[in-house]
Coordinates of C-alpha atoms and ligand atoms in Angstrom, one line a residue:
X1 CA 124.5 -53.8 -8.1
X2 CA 124.0 -50.8 -5.8
X3 CA 122.2 -51.4 -2.5
X4 CA 118.8 -49.9 -2.0
X5 CA 117.3 -49.8 1.4
X6 CA 113.7 -49.3 2.5
X7 CA 113.2 -48.1 6.1
X8 CA 109.6 -48.9 7.1
X9 CA 108.5 -46.4 9.7
X10 CA 110.0 -42.9 9.6
X11 CA 109.4 -41.9 13.2
X12 CA 111.8 -40.7 15.9
X13 CA 114.1 -43.6 15.3
X14 CA 113.3 -44.6 11.6
X15 CA 114.1 -41.1 10.2
X16 CA 117.5 -40.8 11.8
X17 CA 118.3 -44.3 10.6
X18 CA 117.2 -43.5 7.1
X19 CA 119.1 -40.2 7.0
X20 CA 122.3 -41.9 8.3
X21 CA 122.0 -44.7 5.7
X22 CA 121.6 -42.1 3.0
X23 CA 124.6 -40.1 4.3
X24 CA 126.7 -43.3 4.1
X25 CA 126.0 -43.8 0.4
X26 CA 122.9 -45.9 0.3
X27 CA 119.8 -45.1 -1.8
X28 CA 117.0 -45.0 0.8
X29 CA 113.3 -45.2 0.5
X30 CA 111.5 -44.2 3.7
X31 CA 108.0 -45.8 3.9
X32 CA 105.4 -44.3 6.3
X33 CA 101.6 -44.3 6.4
X34 CA 101.6 -40.7 7.6
X35 CA 101.2 -38.5 4.5
X36 CA 102.3 -35.4 6.4
X37 CA 105.6 -37.1 7.4
X38 CA 106.1 -38.2 3.8
X39 CA 105.5 -34.7 2.5
X40 CA 107.8 -33.0 4.9
X41 CA 110.7 -35.4 4.2
X42 CA 110.2 -35.0 0.5
X43 CA 110.6 -31.3 1.0
X44 CA 113.9 -31.8 2.9
X45 CA 112.4 -31.1 6.3
X46 CA 112.7 -33.3 9.4
X47 CA 109.5 -33.7 11.4
X48 CA 111.5 -35.0 14.3
X49 CA 112.7 -32.2 16.5
X50 CA 115.4 -31.8 19.2
X51 CA 117.6 -34.4 17.5
X52 CA 121.1 -32.9 17.0
X53 CA 122.3 -33.2 13.4
X54 CA 119.1 -34.6 12.0
X55 CA 117.8 -31.5 10.3
X56 CA 121.0 -31.2 8.4
X57 CA 121.2 -34.9 7.4
X58 CA 117.6 -34.8 6.1
X59 CA 118.2 -31.6 4.1
X60 CA 121.5 -33.1 2.7
X61 CA 119.8 -36.4 1.8
X62 CA 117.1 -34.4 0.0
X63 CA 119.6 -32.3 -2.0
X64 CA 121.6 -35.4 -2.9
X65 CA 118.4 -37.2 -3.8
X66 CA 119.4 -40.1 -1.5
X67 CA 116.3 -40.3 0.6
X68 CA 112.8 -40.6 -0.9
X69 CA 109.7 -40.9 1.3
X70 CA 106.6 -42.7 0.2
X71 CA 103.4 -44.1 1.5
X72 CA 103.6 -47.0 -0.9
X73 CA 105.6 -49.5 1.2
X74 CA 104.8 -52.4 -1.3
X75 CA 106.4 -50.6 -4.2
X76 CA 109.4 -49.3 -2.1
X77 CA 110.1 -52.8 -0.9
X78 CA 109.9 -54.3 -4.4
X79 CA 112.7 -52.0 -5.4
X80 CA 115.0 -52.7 -2.4
X81 CA 117.5 -55.3 -1.4
X82 CA 117.3 -54.5 2.2
X83 CA 114.3 -53.7 4.3
X84 CA 114.5 -52.3 7.9
X85 CA 111.4 -52.5 10.0
X86 CA 111.2 -49.8 12.7
X87 CA 107.4 -49.5 13.3
X88 CA 106.3 -49.6 16.9
X89 CA 104.9 -52.6 18.8
X90 CA 103.1 -51.2 21.9
X91 CA 100.9 -52.4 24.7
X92 CA 97.2 -51.7 25.1
X93 CA 95.5 -50.5 28.2
X94 CA 95.4 -54.0 29.5
X95 CA 99.1 -54.3 29.0
X96 CA 98.6 -56.8 26.1
X97 CA 101.0 -56.6 23.1
X98 CA 99.5 -54.5 20.4
X99 CA 100.8 -55.5 16.9
X100 CA 98.5 -53.3 14.9
X101 CA 101.1 -51.2 13.2
X102 CA 103.7 -53.8 12.6
X103 CA 101.3 -56.5 11.3
X104 CA 100.1 -54.0 8.7
X105 CA 103.7 -53.1 7.8
X106 CA 104.7 -56.8 7.5
X107 CA 101.7 -57.4 5.2
X108 CA 103.0 -54.7 2.9
X109 CA 106.5 -56.0 3.0
X110 CA 105.3 -59.6 2.2
X111 CA 103.5 -58.3 -0.9
X112 CA 106.5 -56.3 -2.2
X113 CA 109.4 -58.6 -1.3
X114 CA 111.5 -60.2 -4.1
X115 CA 113.9 -63.0 -4.1
X116 CA 117.2 -62.3 -2.3
X117 CA 116.0 -59.4 -0.1
X118 CA 117.2 -59.1 3.5
X119 CA 114.6 -58.1 6.1
X120 CA 115.9 -56.8 9.4
X121 CA 113.6 -56.1 12.3
X122 CA 114.8 -53.4 14.7
X123 CA 111.6 -52.8 16.6
X124 CA 111.7 -54.2 20.1
X125 CA 109.8 -57.5 20.0
X126 CA 108.7 -60.4 22.3
X127 CA 111.1 -63.2 21.9
X128 CA 110.4 -65.4 18.9
X129 CA 108.3 -63.0 16.9
X130 CA 110.8 -62.2 14.1
X131 CA 110.9 -65.9 13.1
X132 CA 107.5 -67.2 14.2
X133 CA 105.2 -64.3 13.5
X134 CA 106.8 -62.1 10.9
X135 CA 109.1 -64.5 9.0
X136 CA 106.2 -67.0 8.6
X137 CA 103.8 -64.3 7.5
X138 CA 106.2 -63.1 4.8
X139 CA 106.6 -66.8 3.7
X140 CA 102.9 -67.4 3.6
X141 CA 102.1 -64.3 1.6
X142 CA 105.0 -64.2 -0.8
X143 CA 105.5 -67.9 -1.4
X144 CA 109.2 -67.3 -0.7
X145 CA 111.2 -69.4 1.8
X146 CA 113.0 -67.7 4.6
X147 CA 116.7 -68.5 4.8
X148 CA 117.0 -69.3 1.1
X149 CA 114.7 -67.0 -0.9
X150 CA 114.8 -64.1 1.5
X151 CA 117.0 -63.5 4.5
X152 CA 116.0 -62.5 8.0
X153 CA 117.8 -60.8 10.9
X154 CA 117.0 -59.0 14.1
X155 CA 119.0 -56.0 15.5
X156 CA 117.5 -54.1 18.4
X157 CA 117.6 -50.3 18.3
X158 CA 119.0 -49.1 21.6
X159 CA 119.6 -45.4 20.9
X160 CA 118.6 -42.6 23.3
X161 CA 116.4 -39.6 22.2
X162 CA 118.4 -36.4 21.9
X163 CA 121.6 -38.1 20.8
X164 CA 120.4 -40.7 18.3
X165 CA 122.8 -39.8 15.5
X166 CA 125.8 -40.0 17.9
X167 CA 124.5 -43.3 19.5
X168 CA 124.0 -44.9 16.1
X169 CA 127.8 -44.9 15.5
X170 CA 128.9 -45.3 19.1
X171 CA 126.7 -48.1 20.4
X172 CA 127.7 -51.6 19.3
X173 CA 125.0 -53.1 17.1
X174 CA 123.7 -56.5 18.4
X175 CA 122.7 -58.8 15.5
X176 CA 121.0 -62.1 15.5
X177 CA 120.1 -63.9 12.3
X178 CA 118.2 -66.8 10.9
X179 CA 121.2 -68.5 9.3
X180 CA 124.8 -67.8 8.3
X181 CA 123.9 -66.0 5.1
X182 CA 121.4 -63.7 6.9
X183 CA 124.1 -62.9 9.5
X184 CA 126.7 -62.2 6.8
X185 CA 124.5 -59.9 4.8
X186 CA 123.2 -58.0 7.9
X187 CA 126.7 -57.6 9.4
X188 CA 128.0 -56.3 6.1
X189 CA 125.2 -53.8 5.8
X190 CA 125.6 -52.4 9.4
X191 CA 129.3 -52.2 9.0
X192 CA 128.9 -50.0 5.9
X193 CA 125.8 -48.1 6.9
X194 CA 126.7 -47.3 10.5
X195 CA 130.4 -48.0 10.9
X196 CA 129.8 -49.2 14.5
X197 CA 131.1 -52.3 16.3
X198 CA 129.0 -55.4 15.9
X199 CA 128.0 -58.0 18.5
X200 CA 126.9 -61.1 16.6
X201 CA 124.8 -63.4 18.7
X202 CA 123.8 -66.9 18.0
X203 CA 120.1 -66.5 17.2
X204 CA 117.3 -64.2 16.4
X205 CA 115.8 -64.9 19.7
X206 CA 119.0 -64.0 21.7
X207 CA 119.1 -60.6 20.0
X208 CA 115.3 -60.1 20.7
X209 CA 115.7 -61.2 24.3
X210 CA 118.8 -59.0 24.9
X211 CA 116.9 -55.7 24.2
X212 CA 114.0 -56.6 26.5
X213 CA 116.5 -57.7 29.2
X214 CA 118.2 -54.3 29.1
X215 CA 114.8 -52.6 29.7
X216 CA 113.9 -55.0 32.5
X217 CA 117.3 -54.5 34.1
X218 CA 116.7 -50.7 34.2
X219 CA 113.2 -51.0 35.4
X220 CA 114.0 -53.4 38.2
X221 CA 117.0 -51.3 39.3
X222 CA 115.0 -48.1 39.3
X223 CA 112.3 -49.9 41.3
X224 CA 114.9 -50.9 43.9
X225 CA 116.0 -47.3 44.2
X226 CA 112.4 -46.2 44.6
X227 CA 111.7 -48.8 47.3
X228 CA 114.9 -47.8 49.2
X229 CA 114.0 -44.1 48.8
X230 CA 110.6 -44.7 50.4
X231 CA 112.3 -46.5 53.2
X232 CA 114.9 -43.8 53.6
X233 CA 112.1 -41.2 53.8
X234 CA 110.6 -43.3 56.6
X235 CA 113.9 -43.3 58.4
X236 CA 114.7 -39.7 57.8
X237 CA 117.8 -40.5 55.7
X238 CA 118.8 -38.7 52.5
X239 CA 118.8 -41.4 49.8
X240 CA 121.1 -39.3 47.5
X241 CA 123.8 -39.2 50.2
X242 CA 123.3 -43.0 50.6
X243 CA 123.7 -43.6 46.9
X244 CA 126.9 -41.7 46.8
X245 CA 128.3 -43.6 49.8
X246 CA 127.1 -47.0 48.7
X247 CA 128.2 -46.7 45.1
X248 CA 131.8 -46.0 46.2
X249 CA 131.9 -49.8 46.6
X250 CA 132.7 -51.0 43.0
X251 CA 129.9 -53.7 42.9
X252 CA 127.2 -51.3 44.0
X253 CA 125.3 -49.4 41.3
X254 CA 122.2 -48.1 43.0
X255 CA 120.1 -46.1 40.5
X256 CA 118.4 -42.8 41.2
X257 CA 114.9 -42.7 42.6
X258 CA 112.2 -40.6 41.0
X259 CA 108.5 -40.0 40.6
X260 CA 108.1 -42.7 38.0
X261 CA 109.4 -44.3 34.8
X262 CA 108.0 -43.3 31.4
X263 CA 108.7 -43.4 27.7
X264 CA 108.5 -45.8 24.8
X265 CA 110.8 -48.5 26.3
X266 CA 111.3 -49.1 30.0
X267 CA 107.7 -49.2 31.2
X268 CA 106.5 -51.1 28.1
X269 CA 108.9 -53.9 27.2
X270 CA 108.9 -55.7 30.6
X271 CA 105.4 -56.8 29.5
X272 CA 106.9 -58.6 26.6
X273 CA 108.3 -61.0 29.2
X274 CA 105.5 -60.8 31.8
X275 CA 102.9 -61.6 29.2
X276 CA 104.9 -64.5 27.8
X277 CA 105.4 -66.5 31.1
X278 CA 107.6 -64.3 33.4
X279 CA 104.8 -63.7 35.8
X280 CA 104.8 -63.0 39.5
X281 CA 108.4 -62.2 39.7
X282 CA 110.7 -59.2 40.1
X283 CA 110.0 -58.0 36.6
X284 CA 106.3 -57.6 37.4
X285 CA 106.9 -56.2 40.9
X286 CA 109.2 -53.6 39.5
X287 CA 106.5 -52.3 37.2
X288 CA 104.1 -52.0 40.1
X289 CA 106.6 -50.2 42.3
X290 CA 107.5 -47.7 39.6
X291 CA 103.9 -47.0 38.7
X292 CA 103.0 -46.3 42.4
X293 CA 105.6 -43.6 42.7
X294 CA 103.2 -40.9 41.4
X295 CA 100.6 -41.7 44.2
X296 CA 103.5 -41.9 46.7
X297 CA 104.5 -38.4 45.8
X298 CA 100.9 -37.1 46.1
X299 CA 100.6 -38.8 49.6
X300 CA 103.7 -36.9 50.6
X301 CA 102.1 -33.6 49.7
X302 CA 98.9 -34.5 51.5
X303 CA 100.8 -35.4 54.6
X304 CA 102.2 -31.9 54.5
X305 CA 99.2 -29.8 53.6
X306 CA 96.1 -32.0 54.0
X307 CA 93.4 -32.5 51.4
X308 CA 94.2 -31.5 47.8
X309 CA 90.5 -30.7 47.0
X310 CA 90.3 -27.4 45.2
X311 CA 94.0 -26.8 45.5
X312 CA 95.8 -25.5 42.5
X313 CA 98.5 -28.0 41.6
X314 CA 101.0 -27.2 38.8
X315 CA 102.9 -30.0 37.2
X316 CA 106.2 -29.0 35.5
X317 CA 106.9 -31.3 32.6
X318 CA 104.3 -33.2 30.6
X319 CA 107.1 -35.1 28.7
X320 CA 108.1 -38.4 30.2
X321 CA 111.6 -37.1 30.8
X322 CA 113.7 -33.9 30.4
X323 CA 114.2 -32.3 27.1
X324 CA 112.2 -34.7 24.9
X325 CA 108.8 -34.0 23.4
X326 CA 107.3 -37.4 24.1
X327 CA 104.4 -38.2 26.4
X328 CA 104.2 -42.1 26.1
X329 CA 103.7 -43.5 29.6
X330 CA 104.7 -40.1 31.1
X331 CA 104.4 -40.1 34.9
X332 CA 102.4 -36.9 34.5
X333 CA 99.5 -38.9 33.1
X334 CA 99.4 -40.9 36.3
X335 CA 99.8 -37.7 38.4
X336 CA 96.9 -36.1 36.6
X337 CA 94.6 -39.1 37.2
X338 CA 95.4 -39.1 40.9
X339 CA 95.1 -35.4 41.3
X340 CA 91.7 -35.4 39.5
X341 CA 90.5 -38.1 41.9
X342 CA 91.5 -35.8 44.8
X343 CA 89.5 -33.0 43.1
X344 CA 92.5 -30.8 42.7
X345 CA 92.7 -28.2 40.0
X346 CA 95.5 -29.4 37.7
X347 CA 97.7 -27.0 35.7
X348 CA 100.3 -28.1 33.2
X349 CA 103.5 -26.4 32.0
X350 CA 105.9 -27.8 29.5
X351 CA 108.0 -25.5 27.3
X352 CA 108.2 -28.2 24.6
X353 CA 104.4 -28.3 24.0
X354 CA 102.0 -25.6 22.8
X355 CA 99.0 -24.7 24.9
X356 CA 96.8 -26.5 22.4
X357 CA 98.8 -29.7 22.8
X358 CA 98.9 -29.4 26.6
X359 CA 95.1 -28.9 26.6
X360 CA 94.7 -32.4 25.4
X361 CA 95.9 -33.8 28.7
X362 CA 93.1 -33.0 31.1
X363 CA 94.9 -30.1 32.7
X364 CA 95.0 -26.3 32.2
X365 CA 98.0 -25.0 30.3
X366 CA 99.9 -22.4 32.4
X367 CA 102.6 -20.2 31.2
X368 CA 105.3 -19.4 33.8
X369 CA 104.7 -15.7 32.9
X370 CA 101.0 -15.8 33.7
X371 CA 99.9 -13.9 36.7
X372 CA 97.9 -17.1 37.7
X373 CA 101.3 -18.5 39.0
X374 CA 100.6 -16.5 42.1
X375 CA 97.5 -18.7 42.8
X376 CA 99.4 -22.0 42.6
X377 CA 99.4 -23.9 45.9
X378 CA 101.5 -26.9 45.0
X379 CA 104.2 -27.6 42.4
X380 CA 105.3 -31.0 41.2
X381 CA 108.4 -31.2 39.1
X382 CA 108.0 -34.3 36.8
X383 CA 110.5 -33.6 34.0
X384 CA 113.5 -31.4 34.6
X385 CA 113.7 -29.6 31.3
X386 CA 116.7 -27.3 30.6
X387 CA 114.6 -24.1 31.0
X388 CA 113.6 -25.1 34.5
X389 CA 117.2 -24.9 35.6
X390 CA 116.9 -21.1 35.8
X391 CA 113.3 -21.1 37.2
X392 CA 112.8 -18.7 40.0
X393 CA 110.1 -19.8 42.4
X394 CA 109.6 -16.4 44.0
X395 CA 106.7 -15.6 41.7
X396 CA 104.7 -18.5 43.3
X397 CA 103.8 -16.4 46.2
X398 CA 101.1 -18.7 47.5
X399 CA 102.9 -22.0 47.0
X400 CA 103.1 -24.1 50.1
X401 CA 104.9 -27.2 48.8
X402 CA 107.2 -28.2 46.0
X403 CA 107.5 -31.9 45.3
X404 CA 110.7 -32.4 43.4
X405 CA 110.1 -35.6 41.6
X406 CA 113.5 -35.7 40.0
X407 CA 115.6 -34.5 43.0
X408 CA 116.9 -31.8 40.8
X409 CA 115.9 -28.5 42.4
X410 CA 117.7 -26.4 45.0
X411 CA 116.2 -27.3 48.3
X412 CA 117.9 -24.4 50.2
X413 CA 116.6 -21.7 47.8
X414 CA 113.1 -23.1 47.9
X415 CA 113.1 -23.4 51.7
X416 CA 114.3 -19.7 52.0
X417 CA 111.1 -18.7 50.1
X418 CA 109.1 -20.3 52.9
X419 CA 108.0 -23.1 50.6
X420 CA 108.2 -26.7 51.9
X421 CA 110.5 -28.8 49.8
X422 CA 110.2 -32.6 49.3
X423 CA 112.2 -34.8 47.1
X424 CA 111.9 -38.6 46.6
X425 CA 114.1 -40.0 49.3
X426 CA 115.5 -36.5 49.9
Ligands
LIG501 N1 111.7 -43.7 20.7 C1 112.8 -44.2 21.3 O1 113.4 -43.6 22.1 C2 113.2 -45.6 21.0 C3 114.5 -46.0 21.4 C4 114.9 -47.3 21.1 C5 114.2 -48.1 20.3 N2 113.0 -47.7 19.8 C6 112.2 -48.6 19.0 O2 111.8 -47.9 17.8 C7 110.5 -48.3 17.5 C8 109.9 -47.1 16.8 O3 109.9 -46.0 17.7 P1 109.7 -44.5 17.2 O4 110.0 -43.7 18.4 O5 110.5 -44.2 16.0 O6 108.1 -44.5 16.9 P2 107.3 -43.3 16.3 O7 106.0 -43.4 16.8 O8 108.1 -42.0 16.4 O9 107.3 -43.6 14.7 C9 106.7 -44.7 14.1 C10 106.4 -44.3 12.7 O10 105.9 -45.5 12.1 C11 104.9 -45.1 11.2 N3 104.0 -46.3 10.9 C12 103.1 -46.8 11.7 N4 102.5 -47.9 11.1 C13 103.1 -48.0 9.9 C14 103.0 -48.9 8.8 N5 102.1 -49.9 8.9 N6 103.8 -48.7 7.8 C15 104.7 -47.7 7.7 N7 104.8 -46.8 8.7 C16 104.1 -47.0 9.8 C17 104.2 -44.0 11.9 O11 103.4 -43.2 11.0 C18 105.3 -43.3 12.5 O12 105.8 -42.2 11.7 C19 109.9 -48.5 18.9 O13 108.8 -49.3 18.8 C20 111.0 -49.2 19.6 O14 111.0 -50.6 19.3 C21 112.5 -46.5 20.1

């Protein structure tokens, strides 16, 4: 019997997964509640941009009739032997886990599932959820028993935007499963569908924990770099020089400081530990340190030029990091709030967003060709997109300060223009 796979959630991660499975010979249903996404994929067009190789894979899967998108998750699941869940779990504005999307997806899966199906969760989850929240829900609704009637595994998705297709075959896939049979089926599937190395761990919970631990590790280490950078500023020491010197010792791996940590993963998943008992420790402190970097940067500017009231402040980069069109938890959102409190006039530039899109973020879109650039008083670099590498600041004839939140700009050239340059720890 040939294997049919349903990928539930055709977003930035789900679509590349579905397309790679299709390329490697599986018949794939992609289930998504967004009708526009379904329509585009069923026309052979990827709605996810800036992902090398994806456009071609989606087109090819369409031509070969290997990938079919649908809004009917129940039906797709009923025709599949394997179901991959890659629908987001987020946090709300009180940092509580928000299960809205995935609970609804699991309800559909539970209605469609048939005997013998393997369900693999790839979405980052609080430890224990695959078994206790979702496995149980599927049992209750379907009347099937996990481990014997249907199989259950967890395999975190750890790829990096902009190189997802490459990472899918290069990164080892961590797999935890409910029982031997679930592990055997899921390992066999990933071997055939991704061809990557596998790391089989002893439980669902170990696999779930390992993904959140990776994010906490990064967050805590970035917070350490940020704390040291602030102290280096105080001592008049260049933190970047310090990092190079310190990291020549093989056990030292000091990360790079910056204006904040954004995105889908690092600022979000630590709360999957914090909210479930890991309170008042380094994990929580790191979140606080990293989220105060935006106000730290603004204080640096104020120390240099005084009040920001009525000053024209341009933020370069709405995206949370360079070269991705993604605003989740972007430090720019924190910067905008702080600058508005200071009654500054906020301008936004990001080559990856249209003016209409930028206008949704409480700042005025500003093209770098606009004559208004001559009226900008302060520039904050938040995401160092490729096109900013060649940016010439001489058009900013009234600019007094540039705050380089990613320590990426050329200090000497900026200083030559008579503009004060500040980095983070630099
Ligand atoms: N984006 C990243 O860089 C990244 C990296 C590693 C892991 N992840 C993991 O991947 C998960 C998904 O991230 P993403 O970036 O693909 O998200 P995304 O927001 O780009 O896409 C999610 C998709 O799920 C769909 N969806 C929502 N509810 C649904 C439902 N009930 N049924 C079917 N479809 C539904 C949405 O319409 C959307 O197309 C994250 O939660 C995270 O755990 C993401």
